[in-house]
Each structure stands twice: as C-alpha cells, then as structure tokens.
Amino acid sequence: KISHDFVNALNDPSGPAHANNKVVAIGAQQIDRAKTFGERHGISTVYGSYEELAQNGDIDVIYIGNTTGHHYDVCKLMLLADKHVLCEKSLTCSLEQSLEL
C-alpha cells in the first residue's frame, strides 16, 4: 500500500511532489506483480527483477517500498548501480547493514 501512496503522491498534479517527477518503471520479484502495479498507475516499463531495473540507465532515483527484510539487498544493488535511493523505514534489519550502505 505504501508504494501505491507514494506513486499517487508523485502523480498528483496539485501536490508538492509532482514538480517534474515521473515514475518511469517498476520492478518486482515477480513480473505479474510489476505488471499489475504498472497498469494501475500508468507505468508501462516493468521488470520482473530488481537487477533489470538497476540496469536501466535512464533511471536516476529508485524508491524502495518492499518489505524491510529485502531493503538491504535491493538498496545495495541500486547503490552499486549508481542510483539515488529513497528507502522506506526501517532502512535495514540491523545496524551493521545500515552502516554498510
């Protein structure tokens, strides 16, 4: 639900988050989930893995709204791909993982 709220806020033309922001792709561990989310929010580029999303050179910022247990791996993947990352709380499951990122 929080990912839906995030995209809705970005797409709201009257909201402060809208200024020149656009969600251009969605990634998920399962392509069907990515497609469903994309269809609901008008996002045509969908990926069935986070690795594919990380390889898209047209993406500057990644929003991570999956479950906390996956935050560390996905954040690390995106950071290593030179993406800016906005991650939901909590950042990771441990202080050590957070410090590493």
mmCIF file with all atom_site columns, C-alpha atoms in Angstrom:
data_model
loop_
_atom_site.group_PDB
_atom_site.id
_atom_site.type_symbol
_atom_site.label_atom_id
_atom_site.label_alt_id
_atom_site.label_comp_id
_atom_site.label_asym_id
_atom_site.label_entity_id
_atom_site.label_seq_id
_atom_site.pdbx_PDB_ins_code
_atom_site.Cartn_x
_atom_site.Cartn_y
_atom_site.Cartn_z
_atom_site.occupancy
_atom_site.B_iso_or_equiv
_atom_site.pdbx_formal_charge
_atom_site.auth_seq_id
_atom_site.auth_comp_id
_atom_site.auth_asym_id
_atom_site.auth_atom_id
_atom_site.pdbx_PDB_model_num
ATOM 1   C CA . LYS A 1 1   ? 0.000  0.000   0.000   1.00 0.00 ? 1   LYS A CA 1
ATOM 2   C CA . ILE A 1 2   ? 2.752  2.465   0.804   1.00 0.00 ? 2   ILE A CA 1
ATOM 3   C CA . SER A 1 3   ? 4.224  2.159   -2.687  1.00 0.00 ? 3   SER A CA 1
ATOM 4   C CA . HIS A 1 4   ? 0.803  2.939   -4.164  1.00 0.00 ? 4   HIS A CA 1
ATOM 5   C CA . ASP A 1 5   ? 0.528  6.010   -1.939  1.00 0.00 ? 5   ASP A CA 1
ATOM 6   C CA . PHE A 1 6   ? 3.999  7.152   -2.993  1.00 0.00 ? 6   PHE A CA 1
ATOM 7   C CA . VAL A 1 7   ? 3.215  6.901   -6.714  1.00 0.00 ? 7   VAL A CA 1
ATOM 8   C CA . ASN A 1 8   ? -0.162 8.586   -6.242  1.00 0.00 ? 8   ASN A CA 1
ATOM 9   C CA . ALA A 1 9   ? 1.536  11.498  -4.474  1.00 0.00 ? 9   ALA A CA 1
ATOM 10  C CA . LEU A 1 10  ? 4.054  11.904  -7.306  1.00 0.00 ? 10  LEU A CA 1
ATOM 11  C CA . ASN A 1 11  ? 1.311  11.770  -9.916  1.00 0.00 ? 11  ASN A CA 1
ATOM 12  C CA . ASP A 1 12  ? -0.945 14.319  -8.189  1.00 0.00 ? 12  ASP A CA 1
ATOM 13  C CA . PRO A 1 13  ? -0.525 17.494  -10.279 1.00 0.00 ? 13  PRO A CA 1
ATOM 14  C CA . SER A 1 14  ? -1.675 19.668  -7.379  1.00 0.00 ? 14  SER A CA 1
ATOM 15  C CA . GLY A 1 15  ? 0.771  18.142  -4.909  1.00 0.00 ? 15  GLY A CA 1
ATOM 16  C CA . PRO A 1 16  ? 4.223  19.434  -3.987  1.00 0.00 ? 16  PRO A CA 1
ATOM 17  C CA . ALA A 1 17  ? 5.929  16.194  -5.026  1.00 0.00 ? 17  ALA A CA 1
ATOM 18  C CA . HIS A 1 18  ? 4.716  16.443  -8.623  1.00 0.00 ? 18  HIS A CA 1
ATOM 19  C CA . ALA A 1 19  ? 7.153  19.043  -9.971  1.00 0.00 ? 19  ALA A CA 1
ATOM 20  C CA . ASN A 1 20  ? 8.903  17.373  -12.916 1.00 0.00 ? 20  ASN A CA 1
ATOM 21  C CA . ASN A 1 21  ? 8.838  13.944  -11.295 1.00 0.00 ? 21  ASN A CA 1
ATOM 22  C CA . LYS A 1 22  ? 7.638  10.884  -13.152 1.00 0.00 ? 22  LYS A CA 1
ATOM 23  C CA . VAL A 1 23  ? 7.623  7.210   -12.320 1.00 0.00 ? 23  VAL A CA 1
ATOM 24  C CA . VAL A 1 24  ? 9.037  5.594   -15.456 1.00 0.00 ? 24  VAL A CA 1
ATOM 25  C CA . ALA A 1 25  ? 9.488  1.948   -14.421 1.00 0.00 ? 25  ALA A CA 1
ATOM 26  C CA . ILE A 1 26  ? 8.538  -0.609  -11.824 1.00 0.00 ? 26  ILE A CA 1
ATOM 27  C CA . GLY A 1 27  ? 10.491 -3.631  -10.664 1.00 0.00 ? 27  GLY A CA 1
ATOM 28  C CA . ALA A 1 28  ? 9.359  -6.575  -8.576  1.00 0.00 ? 28  ALA A CA 1
ATOM 29  C CA . GLN A 1 29  ? 10.468 -10.103 -7.822  1.00 0.00 ? 29  GLN A CA 1
ATOM 30  C CA . GLN A 1 30  ? 7.531  -11.364 -9.872  1.00 0.00 ? 30  GLN A CA 1
ATOM 31  C CA . ILE A 1 31  ? 6.712  -9.886  -13.286 1.00 0.00 ? 31  ILE A CA 1
ATOM 32  C CA . ASP A 1 32  ? 2.957  -10.336 -12.739 1.00 0.00 ? 32  ASP A CA 1
ATOM 33  C CA . ARG A 1 33  ? 3.074  -8.111  -9.658  1.00 0.00 ? 33  ARG A CA 1
ATOM 34  C CA . ALA A 1 34  ? 5.065  -5.488  -11.547 1.00 0.00 ? 34  ALA A CA 1
ATOM 35  C CA . LYS A 1 35  ? 2.598  -5.560  -14.443 1.00 0.00 ? 35  LYS A CA 1
ATOM 36  C CA . THR A 1 36  ? -0.405 -5.211  -12.144 1.00 0.00 ? 36  THR A CA 1
ATOM 37  C CA . PHE A 1 37  ? 1.174  -2.273  -10.323 1.00 0.00 ? 37  PHE A CA 1
ATOM 38  C CA . GLY A 1 38  ? 2.202  -0.684  -13.616 1.00 0.00 ? 38  GLY A CA 1
ATOM 39  C CA . GLU A 1 39  ? -1.261 -1.000  -15.118 1.00 0.00 ? 39  GLU A CA 1
ATOM 40  C CA . ARG A 1 40  ? -2.853 0.526   -12.024 1.00 0.00 ? 40  ARG A CA 1
ATOM 41  C CA . HIS A 1 41  ? -0.543 3.548   -12.139 1.00 0.00 ? 41  HIS A CA 1
ATOM 42  C CA . GLY A 1 42  ? 0.084  4.005   -15.867 1.00 0.00 ? 42  GLY A CA 1
ATOM 43  C CA . ILE A 1 43  ? 3.690  2.770   -15.746 1.00 0.00 ? 43  ILE A CA 1
ATOM 44  C CA . SER A 1 44  ? 4.484  0.957   -18.980 1.00 0.00 ? 44  SER A CA 1
ATOM 45  C CA . THR A 1 45  ? 8.043  -0.217  -18.277 1.00 0.00 ? 45  THR A CA 1
ATOM 46  C CA . VAL A 1 46  ? 8.003  -3.196  -15.943 1.00 0.00 ? 46  VAL A CA 1
ATOM 47  C CA . TYR A 1 47  ? 10.727 -5.565  -14.822 1.00 0.00 ? 47  TYR A CA 1
ATOM 48  C CA . GLY A 1 48  ? 10.478 -8.973  -13.180 1.00 0.00 ? 48  GLY A CA 1
ATOM 49  C CA . SER A 1 49  ? 13.677 -8.457  -11.235 1.00 0.00 ? 49  SER A CA 1
ATOM 50  C CA . TYR A 1 50  ? 15.434 -5.694  -9.388  1.00 0.00 ? 50  TYR A CA 1
ATOM 51  C CA . GLU A 1 51  ? 18.607 -6.439  -11.337 1.00 0.00 ? 51  GLU A CA 1
ATOM 52  C CA . GLU A 1 52  ? 16.887 -5.497  -14.597 1.00 0.00 ? 52  GLU A CA 1
ATOM 53  C CA . LEU A 1 53  ? 15.613 -2.281  -13.048 1.00 0.00 ? 53  LEU A CA 1
ATOM 54  C CA . ALA A 1 54  ? 19.095 -1.411  -11.806 1.00 0.00 ? 54  ALA A CA 1
ATOM 55  C CA . GLN A 1 55  ? 20.482 -1.764  -15.341 1.00 0.00 ? 55  GLN A CA 1
ATOM 56  C CA . ASN A 1 56  ? 18.134 0.867   -16.790 1.00 0.00 ? 56  ASN A CA 1
ATOM 57  C CA . GLY A 1 57  ? 20.439 3.814   -17.447 1.00 0.00 ? 57  GLY A CA 1
ATOM 58  C CA . ASP A 1 58  ? 17.544 6.263   -17.824 1.00 0.00 ? 58  ASP A CA 1
ATOM 59  C CA . ILE A 1 59  ? 16.558 5.950   -14.170 1.00 0.00 ? 59  ILE A CA 1
ATOM 60  C CA . ASP A 1 60  ? 18.162 8.306   -11.666 1.00 0.00 ? 60  ASP A CA 1
ATOM 61  C CA . VAL A 1 61  ? 16.263 7.600   -8.454  1.00 0.00 ? 61  VAL A CA 1
ATOM 62  C CA . ILE A 1 62  ? 14.898 4.360   -7.053  1.00 0.00 ? 62  ILE A CA 1
ATOM 63  C CA . TYR A 1 63  ? 12.123 4.248   -4.476  1.00 0.00 ? 63  TYR A CA 1
ATOM 64  C CA . ILE A 1 64  ? 12.259 1.090   -2.367  1.00 0.00 ? 64  ILE A CA 1
ATOM 65  C CA . GLY A 1 65  ? 8.973  0.178   -0.768  1.00 0.00 ? 65  GLY A CA 1
ATOM 66  C CA . ASN A 1 66  ? 9.239  -3.585  -0.493  1.00 0.00 ? 66  ASN A CA 1
ATOM 67  C CA . THR A 1 67  ? 9.367  -5.429  2.824   1.00 0.00 ? 67  THR A CA 1
ATOM 68  C CA . THR A 1 68  ? 12.098 -4.493  5.283   1.00 0.00 ? 68  THR A CA 1
ATOM 69  C CA . GLY A 1 69  ? 13.786 -7.887  5.025   1.00 0.00 ? 69  GLY A CA 1
ATOM 70  C CA . HIS A 1 70  ? 14.621 -7.109  1.384   1.00 0.00 ? 70  HIS A CA 1
ATOM 71  C CA . HIS A 1 71  ? 15.707 -3.484  1.830   1.00 0.00 ? 71  HIS A CA 1
ATOM 72  C CA . TYR A 1 72  ? 19.399 -4.197  2.343   1.00 0.00 ? 72  TYR A CA 1
ATOM 73  C CA . ASP A 1 73  ? 19.856 -6.327  -0.780  1.00 0.00 ? 73  ASP A CA 1
ATOM 74  C CA . VAL A 1 74  ? 17.853 -4.039  -3.048  1.00 0.00 ? 74  VAL A CA 1
ATOM 75  C CA . CYS A 1 75  ? 19.401 -0.835  -1.668  1.00 0.00 ? 75  CYS A CA 1
ATOM 76  C CA . LYS A 1 76  ? 22.887 -2.246  -2.105  1.00 0.00 ? 76  LYS A CA 1
ATOM 77  C CA . LEU A 1 77  ? 22.125 -3.360  -5.655  1.00 0.00 ? 77  LEU A CA 1
ATOM 78  C CA . MET A 1 78  ? 20.812 0.073   -6.596  1.00 0.00 ? 78  MET A CA 1
ATOM 79  C CA . LEU A 1 79  ? 23.639 1.967   -4.923  1.00 0.00 ? 79  LEU A CA 1
ATOM 80  C CA . LEU A 1 80  ? 26.202 -0.184  -6.726  1.00 0.00 ? 80  LEU A CA 1
ATOM 81  C CA . ALA A 1 81  ? 24.366 0.707   -9.956  1.00 0.00 ? 81  ALA A CA 1
ATOM 82  C CA . ASP A 1 82  ? 24.921 4.416   -9.141  1.00 0.00 ? 82  ASP A CA 1
ATOM 83  C CA . LYS A 1 83  ? 21.258 5.105   -8.384  1.00 0.00 ? 83  LYS A CA 1
ATOM 84  C CA . HIS A 1 84  ? 19.984 7.538   -5.798  1.00 0.00 ? 84  HIS A CA 1
ATOM 85  C CA . VAL A 1 85  ? 17.855 5.626   -3.303  1.00 0.00 ? 85  VAL A CA 1
ATOM 86  C CA . LEU A 1 86  ? 14.820 6.575   -1.261  1.00 0.00 ? 86  LEU A CA 1
ATOM 87  C CA . CYS A 1 87  ? 14.010 3.663   1.044   1.00 0.00 ? 87  CYS A CA 1
ATOM 88  C CA . GLU A 1 88  ? 11.060 3.208   3.353   1.00 0.00 ? 88  GLU A CA 1
ATOM 89  C CA . LYS A 1 89  ? 11.786 2.717   7.026   1.00 0.00 ? 89  LYS A CA 1
ATOM 90  C CA . SER A 1 90  ? 13.300 0.865   8.501   1.00 0.00 ? 90  SER A CA 1
ATOM 91  C CA . LEU A 1 91  ? 16.316 1.018   6.256   1.00 0.00 ? 91  LEU A CA 1
ATOM 92  C CA . THR A 1 92  ? 17.551 -2.491  7.087   1.00 0.00 ? 92  THR A CA 1
ATOM 93  C CA . CYS A 1 93  ? 17.178 -5.170  9.744   1.00 0.00 ? 93  CYS A CA 1
ATOM 94  C CA . SER A 1 94  ? 20.450 -4.369  11.509  1.00 0.00 ? 94  SER A CA 1
ATOM 95  C CA . LEU A 1 95  ? 22.750 -1.515  12.354  1.00 0.00 ? 95  LEU A CA 1
ATOM 96  C CA . GLU A 1 96  ? 25.624 -3.277  10.594  1.00 0.00 ? 96  GLU A CA 1
ATOM 97  C CA . GLN A 1 97  ? 23.707 -3.458  7.304   1.00 0.00 ? 97  GLN A CA 1
ATOM 98  C CA . SER A 1 98  ? 22.676 0.184   7.570   1.00 0.00 ? 98  SER A CA 1
ATOM 99  C CA . LEU A 1 99  ? 26.225 1.309   8.259   1.00 0.00 ? 99  LEU A CA 1
ATOM 100 C CA . GLU A 1 100 ? 27.481 -0.666  5.277   1.00 0.00 ? 100 GLU A CA 1
ATOM 101 C CA . LEU A 1 101 ? 25.032 1.030   2.944   1.00 0.00 ? 101 LEU A CA 1
#
